[in-house]
PDB file of C-alpha atoms in Angstrom:
ATOM      1  CA  TRP A   1    -143.320 247.903-200.918  1.00  0.00           C
ATOM      2  CA  PRO A   2    -140.781 250.590-201.872  1.00  0.00           C
ATOM      3  CA  GLU A   3    -143.067 253.284-200.401  1.00  0.00           C
ATOM      4  CA  PHE A   4    -143.288 251.410-197.105  1.00  0.00           C
ATOM      5  CA  ILE A   5    -139.510 250.965-196.895  1.00  0.00           C
ATOM      6  CA  ALA A   6    -138.963 254.652-197.676  1.00  0.00           C
ATOM      7  CA  ARG A   7    -140.834 255.564-194.464  1.00  0.00           C
ATOM      8  CA  LEU A   8    -138.553 253.439-192.258  1.00  0.00           C
ATOM      9  CA  PRO A   9    -135.431 254.784-190.496  1.00  0.00           C
ATOM     10  CA  ALA A  10    -132.463 254.927-192.869  1.00  0.00           C
ATOM     11  CA  LYS A  11    -130.129 252.742-190.782  1.00  0.00           C
ATOM     12  CA  LEU A  12    -132.703 250.024-190.126  1.00  0.00           C
ATOM     13  CA  PRO A  13    -131.540 246.707-191.617  1.00  0.00           C
ATOM     14  CA  ILE A  14    -134.241 245.428-193.963  1.00  0.00           C
ATOM     15  CA  THR A  15    -134.756 242.007-195.486  1.00  0.00           C
ATOM     16  CA  VAL A  16    -137.455 241.639-198.120  1.00  0.00           C
ATOM     17  CA  VAL A  17    -138.803 238.106-198.528  1.00  0.00           C
ATOM     18  CA  ARG A  18    -140.690 237.154-201.680  1.00  0.00           C
ATOM     19  CA  ASN A  19    -142.585 233.892-201.527  1.00  0.00           C
ATOM     20  CA  LYS A  20    -144.066 231.730-204.306  1.00  0.00           C
ATOM     21  CA  ALA A  21    -140.931 231.727-206.453  1.00  0.00           C
ATOM     22  CA  ASP A  22    -142.070 228.292-207.653  1.00  0.00           C
ATOM     23  CA  ILE A  23    -145.110 229.974-209.261  1.00  0.00           C
ATOM     24  CA  THR A  24    -143.549 233.228-210.482  1.00  0.00           C
ATOM     25  CA  GLY A  25    -140.452 231.575-211.908  1.00  0.00           C
ATOM     26  CA  GLU A  26    -138.159 234.018-210.113  1.00  0.00           C
ATOM     27  CA  THR A  27    -134.626 232.894-209.349  1.00  0.00           C
ATOM     28  CA  LEU A  28    -134.407 231.446-205.846  1.00  0.00           C
ATOM     29  CA  GLY A  29    -131.879 232.791-203.365  1.00  0.00           C
ATOM     30  CA  MET A  30    -130.619 236.071-202.031  1.00  0.00           C
ATOM     31  CA  SER A  31    -129.716 239.262-203.860  1.00  0.00           C
ATOM     32  CA  GLU A  32    -129.548 242.957-203.050  1.00  0.00           C
ATOM     33  CA  VAL A  33    -132.028 245.609-204.154  1.00  0.00           C
ATOM     34  CA  ASN A  34    -131.560 249.280-203.227  1.00  0.00           C
ATOM     35  CA  GLY A  35    -129.168 248.301-200.433  1.00  0.00           C
ATOM     36  CA  HIS A  36    -131.586 245.810-198.884  1.00  0.00           C
ATOM     37  CA  ALA A  37    -131.405 242.025-198.801  1.00  0.00           C
ATOM     38  CA  LEU A  38    -133.976 240.354-201.061  1.00  0.00           C
ATOM     39  CA  ILE A  39    -134.664 236.660-200.574  1.00  0.00           C
ATOM     40  CA  ARG A  40    -136.820 234.730-203.010  1.00  0.00           C
ATOM     41  CA  LEU A  41    -138.160 231.403-201.820  1.00  0.00           C
ATOM     42  CA  SER A  42    -140.986 228.919-202.027  1.00  0.00           C
ATOM     43  CA  ALA A  43    -142.595 228.037-198.724  1.00  0.00           C
ATOM     44  CA  ARG A  44    -144.593 225.308-200.471  1.00  0.00           C
ATOM     45  CA  THR A  45    -141.550 223.428-201.763  1.00  0.00           C
ATOM     46  CA  GLY A  46    -139.175 224.594-199.029  1.00  0.00           C
ATOM     47  CA  GLU A  47    -136.663 225.872-201.566  1.00  0.00           C
ATOM     48  CA  GLY A  48    -134.831 228.969-200.370  1.00  0.00           C
ATOM     49  CA  VAL A  49    -135.985 228.593-196.762  1.00  0.00           C
ATOM     50  CA  ASP A  50    -132.458 227.630-195.675  1.00  0.00           C
ATOM     51  CA  VAL A  51    -131.146 230.808-197.314  1.00  0.00           C
ATOM     52  CA  LEU A  52    -133.614 232.838-195.240  1.00  0.00           C
ATOM     53  CA  ARG A  53    -132.796 230.934-192.056  1.00  0.00           C
ATOM     54  CA  ASN A  54    -129.038 231.437-192.506  1.00  0.00           C
ATOM     55  CA  HIS A  55    -129.488 235.117-193.362  1.00  0.00           C
ATOM     56  CA  LEU A  56    -131.562 235.691-190.220  1.00  0.00           C
ATOM     57  CA  LYS A  57    -129.013 233.873-188.054  1.00  0.00           C
ATOM     58  CA  GLN A  58    -126.205 235.943-189.503  1.00  0.00           C
ATOM     59  CA  SER A  59    -128.202 239.171-189.104  1.00  0.00           C
ATOM     60  CA  MET A  60    -128.800 238.402-185.429  1.00  0.00           C
ATOM     61  CA  GLY A  61    -125.143 237.642-184.767  1.00  0.00           C
ATOM     62  CA  PHE A  62    -125.289 233.867-184.578  1.00  0.00           C
ATOM     63  CA  ASP A  63    -122.276 232.090-186.024  1.00  0.00           C
ATOM     64  CA  THR A  64    -123.764 229.753-188.616  1.00  0.00           C
ATOM     65  CA  ASN A  65    -120.546 227.717-188.627  1.00  0.00           C
ATOM     66  CA  MET A  66    -120.750 226.870-184.932  1.00  0.00           C
ATOM     67  CA  GLU A  67    -121.324 223.225-184.269  1.00  0.00           C
ATOM     68  CA  GLY A  68    -124.594 222.814-182.410  1.00  0.00           C
ATOM     69  CA  GLY A  69    -125.746 226.326-183.274  1.00  0.00           C
ATOM     70  CA  PHE A  70    -125.366 227.745-179.769  1.00  0.00           C
ATOM     71  CA  LEU A  71    -122.647 227.610-177.184  1.00  0.00           C
ATOM     72  CA  ALA A  72    -123.173 228.777-173.634  1.00  0.00           C
ATOM     73  CA  ARG A  73    -120.996 228.915-170.614  1.00  0.00           C
ATOM     74  CA  ARG A  74    -121.889 226.695-167.697  1.00  0.00           C
ATOM     75  CA  ARG A  75    -122.674 229.689-165.490  1.00  0.00           C
ATOM     76  CA  HIS A  76    -125.085 231.021-168.140  1.00  0.00           C
ATOM     77  CA  LEU A  77    -126.940 227.714-168.146  1.00  0.00           C
ATOM     78  CA  GLN A  78    -127.030 227.688-164.354  1.00  0.00           C
ATOM     79  CA  ALA A  79    -128.340 231.251-164.307  1.00  0.00           C
ATOM     80  CA  LEU A  80    -131.048 230.317-166.826  1.00  0.00           C
ATOM     81  CA  GLU A  81    -132.062 227.296-164.757  1.00  0.00           C
ATOM     82  CA  GLN A  82    -132.222 229.384-161.593  1.00  0.00           C
ATOM     83  CA  ALA A  83    -134.216 232.116-163.342  1.00  0.00           C
ATOM     84  CA  ALA A  84    -136.669 229.511-164.653  1.00  0.00           C
ATOM     85  CA  GLU A  85    -137.031 228.063-161.156  1.00  0.00           C
ATOM     86  CA  HIS A  86    -137.768 231.501-159.687  1.00  0.00           C
ATOM     87  CA  LEU A  87    -140.305 232.168-162.445  1.00  0.00           C
ATOM     88  CA  GLN A  88    -142.039 228.857-161.697  1.00  0.00           C
ATOM     89  CA  GLN A  89    -142.141 229.699-157.998  1.00  0.00           C
ATOM     90  CA  GLY A  90    -143.464 233.151-158.848  1.00  0.00           C
ATOM     91  CA  LYS A  91    -146.156 231.582-161.018  1.00  0.00           C
ATOM     92  CA  ALA A  92    -147.142 229.367-158.095  1.00  0.00           C
ATOM     93  CA  GLN A  93    -147.435 232.468-155.897  1.00  0.00           C
ATOM     94  CA  LEU A  94    -149.550 234.199-158.523  1.00  0.00           C
ATOM     95  CA  LEU A  95    -151.914 231.264-159.050  1.00  0.00           C
ATOM     96  CA  GLY A  96    -151.951 230.047-155.466  1.00  0.00           C
ATOM     97  CA  ALA A  97    -151.885 232.071-152.305  1.00  0.00           C
ATOM     98  CA  TRP A  98    -150.945 235.249-154.154  1.00  0.00           C
ATOM     99  CA  ALA A  99    -148.538 236.633-151.670  1.00  0.00           C
ATOM    100  CA  GLY A 100    -147.555 239.795-153.506  1.00  0.00           C
ATOM    101  CA  GLU A 101    -144.269 240.306-151.693  1.00  0.00           C
ATOM    102  CA  LEU A 102    -143.178 236.719-152.413  1.00  0.00           C
ATOM    103  CA  LEU A 103    -144.120 237.060-156.080  1.00  0.00           C
ATOM    104  CA  ALA A 104    -142.131 240.297-156.309  1.00  0.00           C
ATOM    105  CA  GLU A 105    -139.114 238.644-154.689  1.00  0.00           C
ATOM    106  CA  GLU A 106    -139.222 235.677-157.087  1.00  0.00           C
ATOM    107  CA  LEU A 107    -139.406 238.046-160.057  1.00  0.00           C
ATOM    108  CA  ARG A 108    -136.516 240.094-158.667  1.00  0.00           C
ATOM    109  CA  LEU A 109    -134.403 236.957-158.242  1.00  0.00           C
ATOM    110  CA  ALA A 110    -135.235 235.783-161.767  1.00  0.00           C
ATOM    111  CA  GLN A 111    -134.257 239.196-163.131  1.00  0.00           C
ATOM    112  CA  GLN A 112    -131.008 239.085-161.163  1.00  0.00           C
ATOM    113  CA  ASN A 113    -130.150 235.681-162.658  1.00  0.00           C
ATOM    114  CA  LEU A 114    -130.857 236.920-166.172  1.00  0.00           C
ATOM    115  CA  SER A 115    -128.825 240.071-165.523  1.00  0.00           C
ATOM    116  CA  GLU A 116    -125.811 237.887-164.770  1.00  0.00           C
ATOM    117  CA  ILE A 117    -126.026 236.588-168.347  1.00  0.00           C
ATOM    118  CA  THR A 118    -126.407 239.999-169.949  1.00  0.00           C
ATOM    119  CA  GLY A 119    -123.617 241.436-167.817  1.00  0.00           C
ATOM    120  CA  GLU A 120    -125.826 243.985-166.101  1.00  0.00           C
ATOM    121  CA  PHE A 121    -125.215 242.462-162.672  1.00  0.00           C
ATOM    122  CA  THR A 122    -122.848 239.846-161.292  1.00  0.00           C
ATOM    123  CA  SER A 123    -122.152 238.382-157.889  1.00  0.00           C
ATOM    124  CA  ASP A 124    -118.872 240.343-157.950  1.00  0.00           C
ATOM    125  CA  ASP A 125    -120.955 243.514-158.245  1.00  0.00           C
ATOM    126  CA  LEU A 126    -122.919 242.461-155.177  1.00  0.00           C
ATOM    127  CA  LEU A 127    -119.758 241.792-153.165  1.00  0.00           C
ATOM    128  CA  GLY A 128    -118.338 245.104-154.332  1.00  0.00           C
ATOM    129  CA  ARG A 129    -121.437 246.910-153.115  1.00  0.00           C
ATOM    130  CA  ILE A 130    -121.354 245.145-149.750  1.00  0.00           C
ATOM    131  CA  PHE A 131    -117.665 245.729-149.064  1.00  0.00           C
ATOM    132  CA  SER A 132    -117.663 249.308-150.350  1.00  0.00           C
ATOM    133  CA  SER A 133    -119.415 250.340-147.140  1.00  0.00           C
ATOM    134  CA  PHE A 134    -116.782 248.752-144.889  1.00  0.00           C
ATOM    135  CA  CYS A 135    -113.519 250.383-143.897  1.00  0.00           C
ATOM    136  CA  ILE A 136    -110.893 247.680-143.786  1.00  0.00           C
ATOM    137  CA  GLY A 137    -107.500 248.768-142.481  1.00  0.00           C
ATOM    138  CA  LYS A 138    -104.480 247.610-140.515  1.00  0.00           C
TER     139      LYS A 138
END
């Protein structure tokens, strides 16, 4: 595996996982080899799997100390629900009458809802765009 890793981009975070530690007798857990995380575990016994899970959560930016594992704002949950509803309606358009323009609109609305979560688009942005074309004076 060192040859494979050598071909990867230098700044790419790498985690090497070695299974069957129960057979090889290797020490379970996480260590560092050549600047990369190395996790030894046994999938058969389940030992070391929590170490891998916690490492992956930490690597992806999840706070492993958060109660419940994930906190979301109410508006994020509402945006997700609305996006899911638009995707379901789009699926119905695709499988049913297949009105292309209605399918496209449902997908656009779902994308807009998801963009509110990622910060790419908000309702304030929409209002800003609308009112930027008006001249309001005394």
